[in-house]
Short mmCIF file of C-alpha atoms in Angstrom, two decimals:
data_model
loop_
_atom_site.label_atom_id
_atom_site.label_comp_id
_atom_site.label_asym_id
_atom_site.label_seq_id
_atom_site.Cartn_x
_atom_site.Cartn_y
_atom_site.Cartn_z
CA UNK A 70 122.96 34.10 37.30
CA UNK A 71 119.38 32.96 35.19
CA UNK A 72 116.58 35.36 35.40
CA UNK A 73 111.90 34.03 35.55
CA UNK A 74 111.75 35.18 32.49
CA UNK A 75 114.90 33.66 31.56
CA UNK A 76 114.60 29.84 33.01
CA UNK A 77 111.45 29.34 33.80
CA UNK A 78 109.33 27.06 31.56
CA UNK A 79 105.94 28.11 29.75
CA UNK A 80 102.38 27.17 28.67
CA UNK A 81 100.98 29.10 26.83
CA UNK A 82 97.12 28.76 26.10
CA UNK A 83 95.01 27.57 23.38
CA UNK A 84 96.38 26.20 19.79
CA UNK A 85 98.83 28.25 16.82
CA UNK A 86 96.05 28.16 15.47
CA UNK A 87 93.96 30.72 17.59
CA UNK A 88 96.64 33.41 17.78
CA UNK A 89 96.13 34.18 14.08
CA UNK A 90 95.49 37.39 13.32
CA UNK A 91 95.41 37.29 9.74
CA UNK A 92 96.91 35.06 6.98
CA UNK A 93 97.40 35.84 3.06
CA UNK A 94 99.47 34.15 0.24
CA UNK A 95 102.16 36.67 1.17
CA UNK A 96 102.36 37.16 5.34
CA UNK A 97 101.11 35.57 8.58
CA UNK A 98 100.08 37.36 12.02
CA UNK A 99 100.15 36.12 15.06
CA UNK A 100 98.53 37.21 18.55
CA UNK A 101 102.28 35.74 20.59
CA UNK A 102 101.38 34.82 24.62
CA UNK A 103 103.48 36.30 26.44
CA UNK A 104 106.85 34.09 28.00
CA UNK A 105 107.23 32.35 24.32
CA UNK A 106 110.44 32.96 22.47
CA UNK A 107 109.94 34.76 18.97
CA UNK A 108 112.68 33.04 17.03
CA UNK A 109 115.33 30.52 18.38
CA UNK A 110 117.21 30.88 20.66
CA UNK A 111 120.16 28.37 22.76
CA UNK A 112 118.10 27.00 25.02
CA UNK A 113 116.14 26.39 22.11
CA UNK A 114 112.84 26.97 24.10
CA UNK A 115 109.79 26.42 21.84
CA UNK A 116 109.97 29.70 19.82
CA UNK A 117 107.07 31.10 17.36
CA UNK A 118 108.57 30.67 13.93
CA UNK A 119 109.22 26.99 14.67
CA UNK A 120 105.76 26.26 16.14
CA UNK A 121 104.07 28.88 12.65
CA UNK A 122 106.47 27.27 10.38
CA UNK A 123 104.31 24.08 11.72
CA UNK A 124 101.49 25.50 11.80
CA UNK A 125 101.49 27.25 7.83
CA UNK A 126 103.35 23.87 6.60
CA UNK A 127 106.22 26.32 5.11
CA UNK A 128 109.30 28.12 6.22
CA UNK A 129 108.45 31.84 7.01
CA UNK A 130 110.84 35.25 7.47
CA UNK A 131 111.19 36.98 10.09
CA UNK A 132 109.83 41.03 9.81
CA UNK A 133 110.20 42.41 13.24
CA UNK A 134 110.12 41.06 17.59
CA UNK A 135 109.15 40.92 20.34
CA UNK A 136 110.91 40.42 23.86
CA UNK A 137 110.24 36.83 25.15
CA UNK A 138 108.20 37.74 27.80
CA UNK A 139 106.07 40.63 26.22
CA UNK A 140 102.73 39.43 24.31
CA UNK A 141 101.13 40.44 21.03
CA UNK A 142 101.41 40.81 17.27
CA UNK A 143 104.13 39.71 15.62
CA UNK A 144 103.71 39.05 11.63
CA UNK A 145 106.02 37.06 9.77
CA UNK A 146 106.01 36.46 6.23
CA UNK A 147 106.36 33.99 3.87
CA UNK A 148 108.08 34.68 1.28
CA UNK A 149 111.80 37.21 1.10
CA UNK A 150 110.58 39.47 -1.18
CA UNK A 151 107.98 40.09 1.13
CA UNK A 152 109.66 39.76 4.21
CA UNK A 153 111.44 42.42 2.46
CA UNK A 154 109.02 45.50 1.92
CA UNK A 155 107.58 45.79 5.67
CA UNK A 156 110.88 45.26 6.74
CA UNK A 157 112.24 48.29 4.66
CA UNK A 158 108.67 50.20 6.13
CA UNK A 159 110.45 49.41 9.86
CA UNK A 160 113.37 50.73 9.04
CA UNK A 161 111.45 54.18 7.69
CA UNK A 162 109.47 54.42 10.39
CA UNK A 163 106.33 53.82 8.28
CA UNK A 164 104.88 51.54 10.98
CA UNK A 165 102.79 52.97 13.90
CA UNK A 166 102.62 50.33 16.85
CA UNK A 167 100.61 51.27 19.37
CA UNK A 168 101.66 49.18 23.02
CA UNK A 169 99.76 48.18 26.46
CA UNK A 170 101.32 48.76 29.27
CA UNK A 171 99.96 47.85 32.48
CA UNK A 172 102.23 49.93 34.62
CA UNK A 173 102.81 50.57 39.52
CA UNK A 174 103.11 53.36 40.02
CA UNK A 175 100.61 55.97 37.43
CA UNK A 176 103.44 58.68 35.63
CA UNK A 177 103.24 62.13 36.99
CA UNK A 178 101.65 62.87 33.38
CA UNK A 179 98.94 61.76 32.33
CA UNK A 180 100.03 62.01 28.33
CA UNK A 181 103.84 63.23 27.50
CA UNK A 182 106.67 62.39 24.82
CA UNK A 183 109.68 60.46 26.98
CA UNK A 184 112.95 61.16 25.23
CA UNK A 185 116.04 59.22 26.84
CA UNK A 186 119.10 58.12 25.93
CA UNK A 187 119.67 54.34 25.51
CA UNK A 188 122.36 51.47 25.81
CA UNK A 189 123.09 47.97 25.95
CA UNK A 190 124.36 47.23 29.57
CA UNK A 191 125.32 43.88 30.89
CA UNK A 192 122.50 40.44 31.71
CA UNK A 193 120.64 41.84 28.80
CA UNK A 194 119.12 44.99 29.47
CA UNK A 195 119.20 48.60 28.53
CA UNK A 196 120.71 51.24 30.96
CA UNK A 197 119.90 54.62 30.34
CA UNK A 198 122.19 56.73 29.85
CA UNK A 199 122.95 60.50 28.90
CA UNK A 200 123.41 61.56 25.79
CA UNK A 201 127.03 62.46 25.72
CA UNK A 202 127.26 58.68 25.89
CA UNK A 203 128.33 58.21 22.43
CA UNK A 204 127.53 54.42 22.80
CA UNK A 205 124.02 55.78 23.68
CA UNK A 206 121.33 55.80 21.49
CA UNK A 207 118.29 58.45 21.11
CA UNK A 208 115.19 56.52 22.71
CA UNK A 209 111.85 57.91 22.22
CA UNK A 210 108.29 56.98 23.06
CA UNK A 211 104.32 58.69 23.46
CA UNK A 212 102.10 57.37 25.98
CA UNK A 213 98.40 58.48 26.89
CA UNK A 214 96.99 57.10 30.23
CA UNK A 215 93.84 55.11 30.21
CA UNK A 216 92.80 53.61 32.88
CA UNK A 217 93.25 52.62 36.87
CA UNK A 218 92.25 49.40 38.78
CA UNK A 219 92.41 49.79 42.50
CA UNK A 220 96.25 48.50 42.24
CA UNK A 221 97.59 49.12 38.39
CA UNK A 222 97.10 51.49 35.57
CA UNK A 223 96.91 51.18 32.59
CA UNK A 224 99.05 53.12 29.57
CA UNK A 225 99.26 53.07 25.79
CA UNK A 226 102.32 53.10 24.24
CA UNK A 227 103.54 55.07 20.78
CA UNK A 228 107.00 53.63 20.56
CA UNK A 229 108.25 56.39 18.25
CA UNK A 230 111.70 54.85 17.77
CA UNK A 231 112.96 50.94 18.18
CA UNK A 232 115.44 49.99 20.64
CA UNK A 233 115.74 47.59 23.24
CA UNK A 234 113.76 46.87 25.27
CA UNK A 235 113.00 50.52 24.55
CA UNK A 236 109.21 50.54 26.66
CA UNK A 237 110.51 48.71 29.51
CA UNK A 238 113.76 50.75 30.19
CA UNK A 239 111.59 54.16 29.71
CA UNK A 240 109.03 53.90 31.86
CA UNK A 241 111.37 52.02 34.39
CA UNK A 242 113.53 55.35 33.87
CA UNK A 243 110.13 57.86 34.96
CA UNK A 244 109.99 55.48 37.48
CA UNK A 245 106.12 53.65 36.39
CA UNK A 246 108.13 50.22 35.44
CA UNK A 247 106.19 48.08 33.82
CA UNK A 248 104.22 44.69 36.37
CA UNK A 249 106.61 41.73 37.21
CA UNK A 250 109.71 43.83 35.17
CA UNK A 251 112.32 43.51 38.33
CA UNK A 252 114.68 43.70 35.37
CA UNK A 253 113.75 47.28 35.36
CA UNK A 254 112.60 48.17 38.61
CA UNK A 255 109.32 46.38 39.85
CA UNK A 256 109.45 44.99 43.27
CA UNK A 257 107.42 41.21 41.86
CA UNK A 258 107.53 39.18 39.38
CA UNK A 259 104.53 37.90 37.16
CA UNK A 260 103.79 33.61 37.53
CA UNK A 261 106.07 32.49 34.66
CA UNK A 262 108.48 35.61 34.18
CA UNK A 263 106.22 36.87 31.90
CA UNK A 264 106.11 41.30 32.25
CA UNK A 265 102.31 43.12 31.69
CA UNK A 266 103.11 44.91 28.47
CA UNK A 267 101.02 44.26 24.86
CA UNK A 268 101.42 44.40 21.79
CA UNK A 269 98.30 46.20 20.54
CA UNK A 270 98.57 47.30 17.05
CA UNK A 271 100.34 47.57 14.17
CA UNK A 272 99.62 48.99 10.99
CA UNK A 273 101.79 49.17 7.92
CA UNK A 274 101.20 48.79 3.90
CA UNK A 275 101.07 45.28 2.31
CA UNK A 276 104.09 44.25 0.55
CA UNK A 277 101.74 43.72 -2.80
CA UNK A 278 98.55 45.93 -2.93
CA UNK A 279 100.21 48.64 -1.29
CA UNK A 280 96.52 48.38 1.51
CA UNK A 281 97.40 49.80 4.38
CA UNK A 282 96.54 46.11 6.57
CA UNK A 283 95.88 46.86 10.70
CA UNK A 284 95.88 44.64 13.27
CA UNK A 285 94.98 44.59 16.49
CA UNK A 286 95.93 41.39 18.93
CA UNK A 287 93.21 40.83 21.94
CA UNK A 288 94.92 41.29 25.66
CA UNK A 289 95.59 38.18 27.69
CA UNK A 290 92.88 37.20 30.15
CA UNK A 291 94.03 37.59 34.28
CA UNK A 292 91.90 39.74 36.76
CA UNK A 293 94.68 42.41 36.15
CA UNK A 294 94.22 43.14 32.77
CA UNK A 295 89.93 42.36 33.38
CA UNK A 296 90.71 45.21 36.87
CA UNK A 297 91.37 47.79 34.04
CA UNK A 298 89.18 47.34 30.38
CA UNK A 299 86.25 46.77 31.74
CA UNK A 300 86.63 50.74 32.15
CA UNK A 301 86.92 51.80 28.53
CA UNK A 302 89.45 53.19 28.09
CA UNK A 303 90.14 51.08 25.08
CA UNK A 304 87.59 50.19 23.06
CA UNK A 305 85.71 53.12 23.57
CA UNK A 306 89.13 54.61 21.94
CA UNK A 307 88.98 52.73 18.32
#
């Protein structure tokens, strides 16, 4: 049975040029709208790789991915050599990534490091399991509480490992699932099957110059985000 995030047609705001966060002769980064796949899938859905390639009129090469219902920074290489060099940084964990997450239940601690063991389950779901499970991989993240509105709470997430659906599974495991993420415990889906998780920043070393590149993606428009961000929790930190 299809889930909302896999089956619901989605309209995306603006044009590809409006999504560009960074570009040079080696790389291009976009602020991906929630609901847009990063690469082609079996259903031949619209995807950022093909849209981006049409925009720059050349082939692009994926460096990393975001889940389809997630928004935020996505980086592509324009050359295979650049793809290799930045991918190696991801593998070496020298790339810094932060996310903003909207949850319905505030965690009991305002700041903590979560460690779980995750295995791939049925139905494109990652399951939190025991350390003794030989199929499981260690997943670690750090979260920090930022702000609250009348109904929701904003967390800043720093990934320390890179597992499939890691943030979604770990926040669900502590009873604070992402807004709209019915796969991991939230009671209601969002319109279009998207979830309120945003890849906010990405920092890496440029594949040619070696200079540190720091990218930041503006958060999606909408009442939920606007209800949390005016309190200045994110802006004051940067």
